[in-house]
mmCIF file of C-alpha atoms and ligand atoms in Angstrom:
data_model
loop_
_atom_site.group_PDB
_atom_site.id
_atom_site.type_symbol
_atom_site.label_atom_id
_atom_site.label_comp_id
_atom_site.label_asym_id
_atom_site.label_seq_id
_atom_site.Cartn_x
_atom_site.Cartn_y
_atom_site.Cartn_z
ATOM 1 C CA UNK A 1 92.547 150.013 121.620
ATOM 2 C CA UNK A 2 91.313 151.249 118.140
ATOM 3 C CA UNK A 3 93.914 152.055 115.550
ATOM 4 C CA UNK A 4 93.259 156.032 115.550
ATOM 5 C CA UNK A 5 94.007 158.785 112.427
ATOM 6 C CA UNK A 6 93.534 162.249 112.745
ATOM 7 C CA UNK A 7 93.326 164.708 109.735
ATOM 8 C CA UNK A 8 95.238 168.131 109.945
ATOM 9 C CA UNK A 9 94.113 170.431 107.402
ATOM 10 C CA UNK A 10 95.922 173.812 106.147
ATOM 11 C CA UNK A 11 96.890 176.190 103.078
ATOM 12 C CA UNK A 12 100.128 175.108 103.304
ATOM 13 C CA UNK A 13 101.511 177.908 101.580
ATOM 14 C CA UNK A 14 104.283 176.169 102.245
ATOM 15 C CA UNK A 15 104.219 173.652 104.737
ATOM 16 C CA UNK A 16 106.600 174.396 107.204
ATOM 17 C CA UNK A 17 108.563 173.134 110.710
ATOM 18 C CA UNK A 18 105.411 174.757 112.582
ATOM 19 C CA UNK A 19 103.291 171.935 111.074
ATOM 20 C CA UNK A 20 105.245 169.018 110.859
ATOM 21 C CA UNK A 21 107.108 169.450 114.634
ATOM 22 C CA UNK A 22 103.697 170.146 117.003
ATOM 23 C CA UNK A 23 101.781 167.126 115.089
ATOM 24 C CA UNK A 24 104.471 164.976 115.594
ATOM 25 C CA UNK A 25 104.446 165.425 119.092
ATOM 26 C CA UNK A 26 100.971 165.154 119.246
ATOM 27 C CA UNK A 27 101.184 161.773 117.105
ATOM 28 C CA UNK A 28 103.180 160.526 119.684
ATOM 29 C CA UNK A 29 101.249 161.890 122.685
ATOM 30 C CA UNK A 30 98.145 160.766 121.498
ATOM 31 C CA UNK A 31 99.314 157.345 120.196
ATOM 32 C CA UNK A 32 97.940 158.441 116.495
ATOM 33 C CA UNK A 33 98.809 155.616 114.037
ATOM 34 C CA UNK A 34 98.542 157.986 111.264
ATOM 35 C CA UNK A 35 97.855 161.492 110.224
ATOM 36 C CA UNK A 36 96.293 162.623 106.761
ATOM 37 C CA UNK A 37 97.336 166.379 105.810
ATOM 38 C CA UNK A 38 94.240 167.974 104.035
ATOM 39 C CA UNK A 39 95.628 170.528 101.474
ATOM 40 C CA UNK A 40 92.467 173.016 101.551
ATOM 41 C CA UNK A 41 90.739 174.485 98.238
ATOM 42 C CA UNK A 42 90.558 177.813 98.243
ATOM 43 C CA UNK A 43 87.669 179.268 96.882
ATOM 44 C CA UNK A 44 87.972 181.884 94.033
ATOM 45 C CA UNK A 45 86.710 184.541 96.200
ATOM 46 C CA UNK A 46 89.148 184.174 98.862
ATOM 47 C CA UNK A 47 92.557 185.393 98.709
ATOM 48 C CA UNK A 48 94.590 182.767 96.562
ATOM 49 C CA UNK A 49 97.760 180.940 97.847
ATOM 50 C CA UNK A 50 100.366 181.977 96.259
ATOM 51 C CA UNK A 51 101.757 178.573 95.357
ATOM 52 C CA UNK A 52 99.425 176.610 92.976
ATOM 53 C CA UNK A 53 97.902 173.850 94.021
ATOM 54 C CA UNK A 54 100.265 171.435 92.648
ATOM 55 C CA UNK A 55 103.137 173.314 94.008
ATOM 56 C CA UNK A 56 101.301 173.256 97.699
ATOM 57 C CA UNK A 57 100.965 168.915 96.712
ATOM 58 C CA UNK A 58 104.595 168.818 95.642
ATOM 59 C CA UNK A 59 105.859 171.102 98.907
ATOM 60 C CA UNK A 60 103.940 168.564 100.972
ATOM 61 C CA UNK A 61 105.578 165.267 99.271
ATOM 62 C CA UNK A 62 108.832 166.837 99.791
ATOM 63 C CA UNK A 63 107.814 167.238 103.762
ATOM 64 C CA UNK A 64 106.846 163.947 104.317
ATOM 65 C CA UNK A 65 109.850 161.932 102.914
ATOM 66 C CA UNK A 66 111.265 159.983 105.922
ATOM 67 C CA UNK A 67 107.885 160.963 107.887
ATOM 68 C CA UNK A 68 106.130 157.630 107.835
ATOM 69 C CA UNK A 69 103.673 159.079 110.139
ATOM 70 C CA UNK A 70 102.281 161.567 107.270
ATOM 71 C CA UNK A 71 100.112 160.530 104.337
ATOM 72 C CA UNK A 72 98.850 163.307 101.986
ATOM 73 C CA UNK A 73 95.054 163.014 101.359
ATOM 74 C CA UNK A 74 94.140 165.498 97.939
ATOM 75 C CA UNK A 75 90.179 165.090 98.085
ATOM 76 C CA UNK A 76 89.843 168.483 98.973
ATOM 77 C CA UNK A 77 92.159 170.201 96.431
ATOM 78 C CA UNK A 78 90.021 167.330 93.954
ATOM 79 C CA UNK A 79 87.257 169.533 94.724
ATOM 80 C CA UNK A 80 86.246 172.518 92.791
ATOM 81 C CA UNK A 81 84.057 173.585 95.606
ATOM 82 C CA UNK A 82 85.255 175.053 99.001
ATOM 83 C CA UNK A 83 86.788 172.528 101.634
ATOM 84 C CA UNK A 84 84.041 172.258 104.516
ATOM 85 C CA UNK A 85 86.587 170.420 107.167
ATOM 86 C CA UNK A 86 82.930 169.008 108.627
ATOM 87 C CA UNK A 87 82.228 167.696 105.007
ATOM 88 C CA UNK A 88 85.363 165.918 104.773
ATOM 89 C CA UNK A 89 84.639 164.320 107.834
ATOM 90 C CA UNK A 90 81.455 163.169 107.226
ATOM 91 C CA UNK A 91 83.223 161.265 103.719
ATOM 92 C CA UNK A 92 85.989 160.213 106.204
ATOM 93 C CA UNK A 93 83.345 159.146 108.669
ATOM 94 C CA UNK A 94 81.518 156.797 106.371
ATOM 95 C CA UNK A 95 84.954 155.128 105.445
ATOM 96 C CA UNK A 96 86.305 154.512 108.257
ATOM 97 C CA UNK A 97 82.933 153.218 109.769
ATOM 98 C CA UNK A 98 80.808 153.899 112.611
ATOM 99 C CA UNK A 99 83.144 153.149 115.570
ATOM 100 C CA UNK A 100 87.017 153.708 114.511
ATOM 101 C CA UNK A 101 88.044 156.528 116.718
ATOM 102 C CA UNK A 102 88.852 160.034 114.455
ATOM 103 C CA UNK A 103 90.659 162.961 115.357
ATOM 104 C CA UNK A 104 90.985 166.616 114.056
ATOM 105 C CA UNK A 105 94.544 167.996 114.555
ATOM 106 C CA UNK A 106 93.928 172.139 114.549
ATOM 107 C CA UNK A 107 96.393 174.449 115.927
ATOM 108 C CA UNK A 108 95.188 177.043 119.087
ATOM 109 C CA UNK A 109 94.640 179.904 116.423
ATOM 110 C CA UNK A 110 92.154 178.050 114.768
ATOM 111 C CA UNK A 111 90.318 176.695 117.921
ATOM 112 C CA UNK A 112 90.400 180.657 118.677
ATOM 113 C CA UNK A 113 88.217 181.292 115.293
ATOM 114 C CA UNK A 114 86.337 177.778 115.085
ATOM 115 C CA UNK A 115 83.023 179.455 116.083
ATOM 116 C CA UNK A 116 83.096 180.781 112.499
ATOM 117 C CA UNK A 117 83.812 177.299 110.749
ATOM 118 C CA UNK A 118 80.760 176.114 108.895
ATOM 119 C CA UNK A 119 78.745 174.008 111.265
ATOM 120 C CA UNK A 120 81.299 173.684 113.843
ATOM 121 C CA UNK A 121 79.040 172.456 116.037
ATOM 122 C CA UNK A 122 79.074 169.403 114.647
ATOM 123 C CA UNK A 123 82.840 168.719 114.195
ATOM 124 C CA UNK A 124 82.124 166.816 117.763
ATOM 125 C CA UNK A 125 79.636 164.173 116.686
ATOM 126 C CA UNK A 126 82.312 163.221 113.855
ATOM 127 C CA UNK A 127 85.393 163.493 115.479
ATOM 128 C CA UNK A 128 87.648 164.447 118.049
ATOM 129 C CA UNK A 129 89.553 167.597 118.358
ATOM 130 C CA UNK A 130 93.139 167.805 119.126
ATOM 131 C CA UNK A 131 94.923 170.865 119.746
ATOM 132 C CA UNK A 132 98.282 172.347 119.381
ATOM 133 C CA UNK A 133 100.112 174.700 121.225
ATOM 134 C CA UNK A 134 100.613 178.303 119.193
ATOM 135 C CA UNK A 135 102.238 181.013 120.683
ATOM 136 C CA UNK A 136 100.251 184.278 121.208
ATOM 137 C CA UNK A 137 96.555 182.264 121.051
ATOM 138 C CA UNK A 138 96.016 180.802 124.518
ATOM 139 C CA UNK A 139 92.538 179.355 125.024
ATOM 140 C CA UNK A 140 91.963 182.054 127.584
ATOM 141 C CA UNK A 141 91.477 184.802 124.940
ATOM 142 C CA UNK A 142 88.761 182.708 123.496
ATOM 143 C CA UNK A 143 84.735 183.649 122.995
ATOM 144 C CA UNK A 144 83.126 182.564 126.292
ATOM 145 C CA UNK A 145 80.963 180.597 123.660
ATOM 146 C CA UNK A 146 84.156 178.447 122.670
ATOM 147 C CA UNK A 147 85.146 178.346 126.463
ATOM 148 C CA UNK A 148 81.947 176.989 127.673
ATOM 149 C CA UNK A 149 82.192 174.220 124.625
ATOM 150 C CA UNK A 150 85.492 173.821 125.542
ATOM 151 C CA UNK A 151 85.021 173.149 129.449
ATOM 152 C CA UNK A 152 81.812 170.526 128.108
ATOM 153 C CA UNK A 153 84.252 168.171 126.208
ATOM 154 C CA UNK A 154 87.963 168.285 127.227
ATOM 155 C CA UNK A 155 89.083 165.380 128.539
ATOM 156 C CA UNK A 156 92.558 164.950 129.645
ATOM 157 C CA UNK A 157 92.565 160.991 128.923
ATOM 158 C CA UNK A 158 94.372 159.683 125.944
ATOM 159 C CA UNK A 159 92.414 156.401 126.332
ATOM 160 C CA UNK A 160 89.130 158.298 126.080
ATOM 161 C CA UNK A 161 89.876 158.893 122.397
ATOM 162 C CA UNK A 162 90.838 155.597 121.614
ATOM 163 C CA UNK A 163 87.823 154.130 123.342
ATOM 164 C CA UNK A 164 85.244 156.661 121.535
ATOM 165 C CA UNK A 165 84.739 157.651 118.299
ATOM 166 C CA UNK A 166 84.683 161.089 118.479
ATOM 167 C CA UNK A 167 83.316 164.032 121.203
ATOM 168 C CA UNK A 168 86.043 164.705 123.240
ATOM 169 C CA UNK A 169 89.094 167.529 123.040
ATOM 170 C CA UNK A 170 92.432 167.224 123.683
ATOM 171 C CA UNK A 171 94.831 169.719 124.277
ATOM 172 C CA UNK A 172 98.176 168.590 123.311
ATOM 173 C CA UNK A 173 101.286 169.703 125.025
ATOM 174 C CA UNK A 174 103.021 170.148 122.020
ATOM 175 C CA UNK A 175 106.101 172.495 121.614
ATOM 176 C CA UNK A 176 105.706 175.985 120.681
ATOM 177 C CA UNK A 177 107.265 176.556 117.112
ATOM 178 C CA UNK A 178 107.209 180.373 116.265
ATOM 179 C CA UNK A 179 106.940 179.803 112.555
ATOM 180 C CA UNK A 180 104.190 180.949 110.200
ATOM 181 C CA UNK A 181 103.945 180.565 106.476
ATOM 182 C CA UNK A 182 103.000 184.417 106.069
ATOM 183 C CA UNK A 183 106.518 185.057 108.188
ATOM 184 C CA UNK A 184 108.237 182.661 105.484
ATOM 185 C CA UNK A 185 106.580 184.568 102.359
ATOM 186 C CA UNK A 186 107.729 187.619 104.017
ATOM 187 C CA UNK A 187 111.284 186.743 104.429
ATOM 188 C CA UNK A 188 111.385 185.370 100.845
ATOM 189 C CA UNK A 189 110.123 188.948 99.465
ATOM 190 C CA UNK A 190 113.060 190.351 101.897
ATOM 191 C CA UNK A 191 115.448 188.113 100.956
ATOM 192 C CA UNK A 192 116.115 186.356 104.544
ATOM 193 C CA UNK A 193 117.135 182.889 104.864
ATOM 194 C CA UNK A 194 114.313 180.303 105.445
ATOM 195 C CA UNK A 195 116.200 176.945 105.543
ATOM 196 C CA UNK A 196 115.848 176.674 109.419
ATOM 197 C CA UNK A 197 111.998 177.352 109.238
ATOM 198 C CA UNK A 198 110.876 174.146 106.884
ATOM 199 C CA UNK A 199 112.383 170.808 105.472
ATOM 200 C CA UNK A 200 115.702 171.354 103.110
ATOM 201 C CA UNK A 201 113.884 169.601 100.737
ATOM 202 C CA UNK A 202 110.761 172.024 100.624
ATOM 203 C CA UNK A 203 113.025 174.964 100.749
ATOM 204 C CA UNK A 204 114.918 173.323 97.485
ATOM 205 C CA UNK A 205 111.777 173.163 95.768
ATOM 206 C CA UNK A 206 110.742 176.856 96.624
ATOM 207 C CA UNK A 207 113.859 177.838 94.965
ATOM 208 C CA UNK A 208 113.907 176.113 92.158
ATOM 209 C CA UNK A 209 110.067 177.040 91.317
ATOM 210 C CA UNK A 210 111.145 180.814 92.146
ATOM 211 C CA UNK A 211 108.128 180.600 94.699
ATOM 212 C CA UNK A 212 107.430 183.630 96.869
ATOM 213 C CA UNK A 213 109.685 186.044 95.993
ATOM 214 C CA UNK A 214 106.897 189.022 94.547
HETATM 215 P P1 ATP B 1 99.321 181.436 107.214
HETATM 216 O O1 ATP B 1 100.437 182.145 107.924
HETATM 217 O O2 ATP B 1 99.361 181.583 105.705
HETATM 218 O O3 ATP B 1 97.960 181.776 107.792
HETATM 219 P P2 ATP B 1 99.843 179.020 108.716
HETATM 220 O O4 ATP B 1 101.304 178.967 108.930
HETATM 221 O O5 ATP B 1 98.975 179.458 109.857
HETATM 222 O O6 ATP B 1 99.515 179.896 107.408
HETATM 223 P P3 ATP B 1 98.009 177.033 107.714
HETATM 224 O O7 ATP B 1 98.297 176.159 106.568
HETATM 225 O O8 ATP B 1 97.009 178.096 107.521
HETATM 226 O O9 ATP B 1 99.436 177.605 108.218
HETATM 227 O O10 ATP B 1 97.630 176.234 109.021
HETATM 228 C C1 ATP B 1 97.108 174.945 109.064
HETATM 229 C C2 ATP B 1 96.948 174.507 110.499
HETATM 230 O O11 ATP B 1 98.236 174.515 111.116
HETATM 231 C C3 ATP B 1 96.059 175.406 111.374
HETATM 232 O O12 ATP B 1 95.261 174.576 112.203
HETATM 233 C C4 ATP B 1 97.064 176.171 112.215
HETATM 234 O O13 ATP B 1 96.514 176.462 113.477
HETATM 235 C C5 ATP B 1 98.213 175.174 112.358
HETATM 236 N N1 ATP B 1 99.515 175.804 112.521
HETATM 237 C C6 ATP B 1 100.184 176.534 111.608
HETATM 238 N N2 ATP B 1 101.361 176.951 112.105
HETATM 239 C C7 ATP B 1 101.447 176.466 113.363
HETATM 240 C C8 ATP B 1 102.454 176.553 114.398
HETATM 241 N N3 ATP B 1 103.571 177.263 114.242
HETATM 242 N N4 ATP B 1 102.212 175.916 115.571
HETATM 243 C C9 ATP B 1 101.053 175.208 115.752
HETATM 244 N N5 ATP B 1 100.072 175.094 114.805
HETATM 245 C C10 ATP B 1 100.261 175.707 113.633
#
């Protein structure tokens, strides 16, 4: 079998137990070697993360001590354009070469909304799509447009991904973790304890940079 990475992007706005505990599961699952977490650029017309983009980088080093499994990849943040997740691929793609099997780590919320990604279509023909569990977005309460894309390229065979590239989904049976980052920048601004919802670390670093609290 092929070494395989997957890429799991997000705000991470901060980074929090809901990210780290569902991928690690999946990791292990899906017998990932490695995963790269994509910090997204946000473009100026969107609503801006409240951490800056360094702070999101230095949250995210702060996750991943003692989590060999993480690596951070910054190309996007880099960027001064918007982070295409299909563009990225297509760079990771061409580095990775031709055959080495890719994945896409999203969490059920997102598959929920991927119809309005920017050429989602052809997230497929550059890698595969694993999915976390989230609470409250079951795959049922999908378009029938995702469902029918959905029902063309699950598979429920680990060694599928390892033996292909990319084209196939994979729904993880990861562990529900009720966390959000919004919930966590709304119990900062009502002054309710967080350490339980993301690394000590993280949370360290969100109080000494005064981070979310107007
Ligand atoms: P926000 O609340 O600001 O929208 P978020 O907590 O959803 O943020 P993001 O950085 O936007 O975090 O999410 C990045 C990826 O992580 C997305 O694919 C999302 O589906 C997934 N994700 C986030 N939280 C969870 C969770 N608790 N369980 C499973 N997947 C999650």
């Amino acid at each position: 079998m092929y070494e395989m990475y997957a890429v799991f992007g997000g705000t991470f706005d901060p980074v929090h137990f809901g990210h780290l505990f569902p991928v690690e599961a999946l990791a292990q699952q899906a017998k990932l070697t490695r995963v790269l977490l994509l910090p997204n650029n946000v473009p100026p017309h969107r609503p801006q993360p409240e951490a800056s983009a360094v702070q999101r980088m230095n949250m995210l080093r702060y996750a991943i001590r003692n989590r060999p499994l993480f690596e951070i990849d910054s190309r996007e943040l880099m960027c001064d354009t918007p982070s295409w997740t299909v563009a990225t691929l297509e760079v990771l793609r061409n580095e990775r070469g031709p055959q080495a099997p890719l994945g896409l780590i999203i969490g059920q919320d997102s598959l929920l909304s991927l119809s309005k990604w920017y050429r989602w279509q052809d997230l497929l023909s550059l890698s595969h799509l694993l999915v976390c569990k989230r609470s409250g977005y079951s795959v049922e309460l999908g378009s029938p447009e995702i469902r029918r894309w959905l029902d063309k390229h699950i598979t429920t065979q680990i060694e599928q991904l390892h033996q292909h590239p990319a084209g196939f989904i994979w729904m993880a049976n990861t562990p529900l973790v009720n966390i959000s980052a919004t919930g966590i920048r709304q119990r900062r601004l009502q002054g309710l304890d967080c350490n339980h919802l993301l690394p000590a670390d993280v949370f360290d670093y969100i109080n000494r940079a005064g981070l979310y609290l107007k």
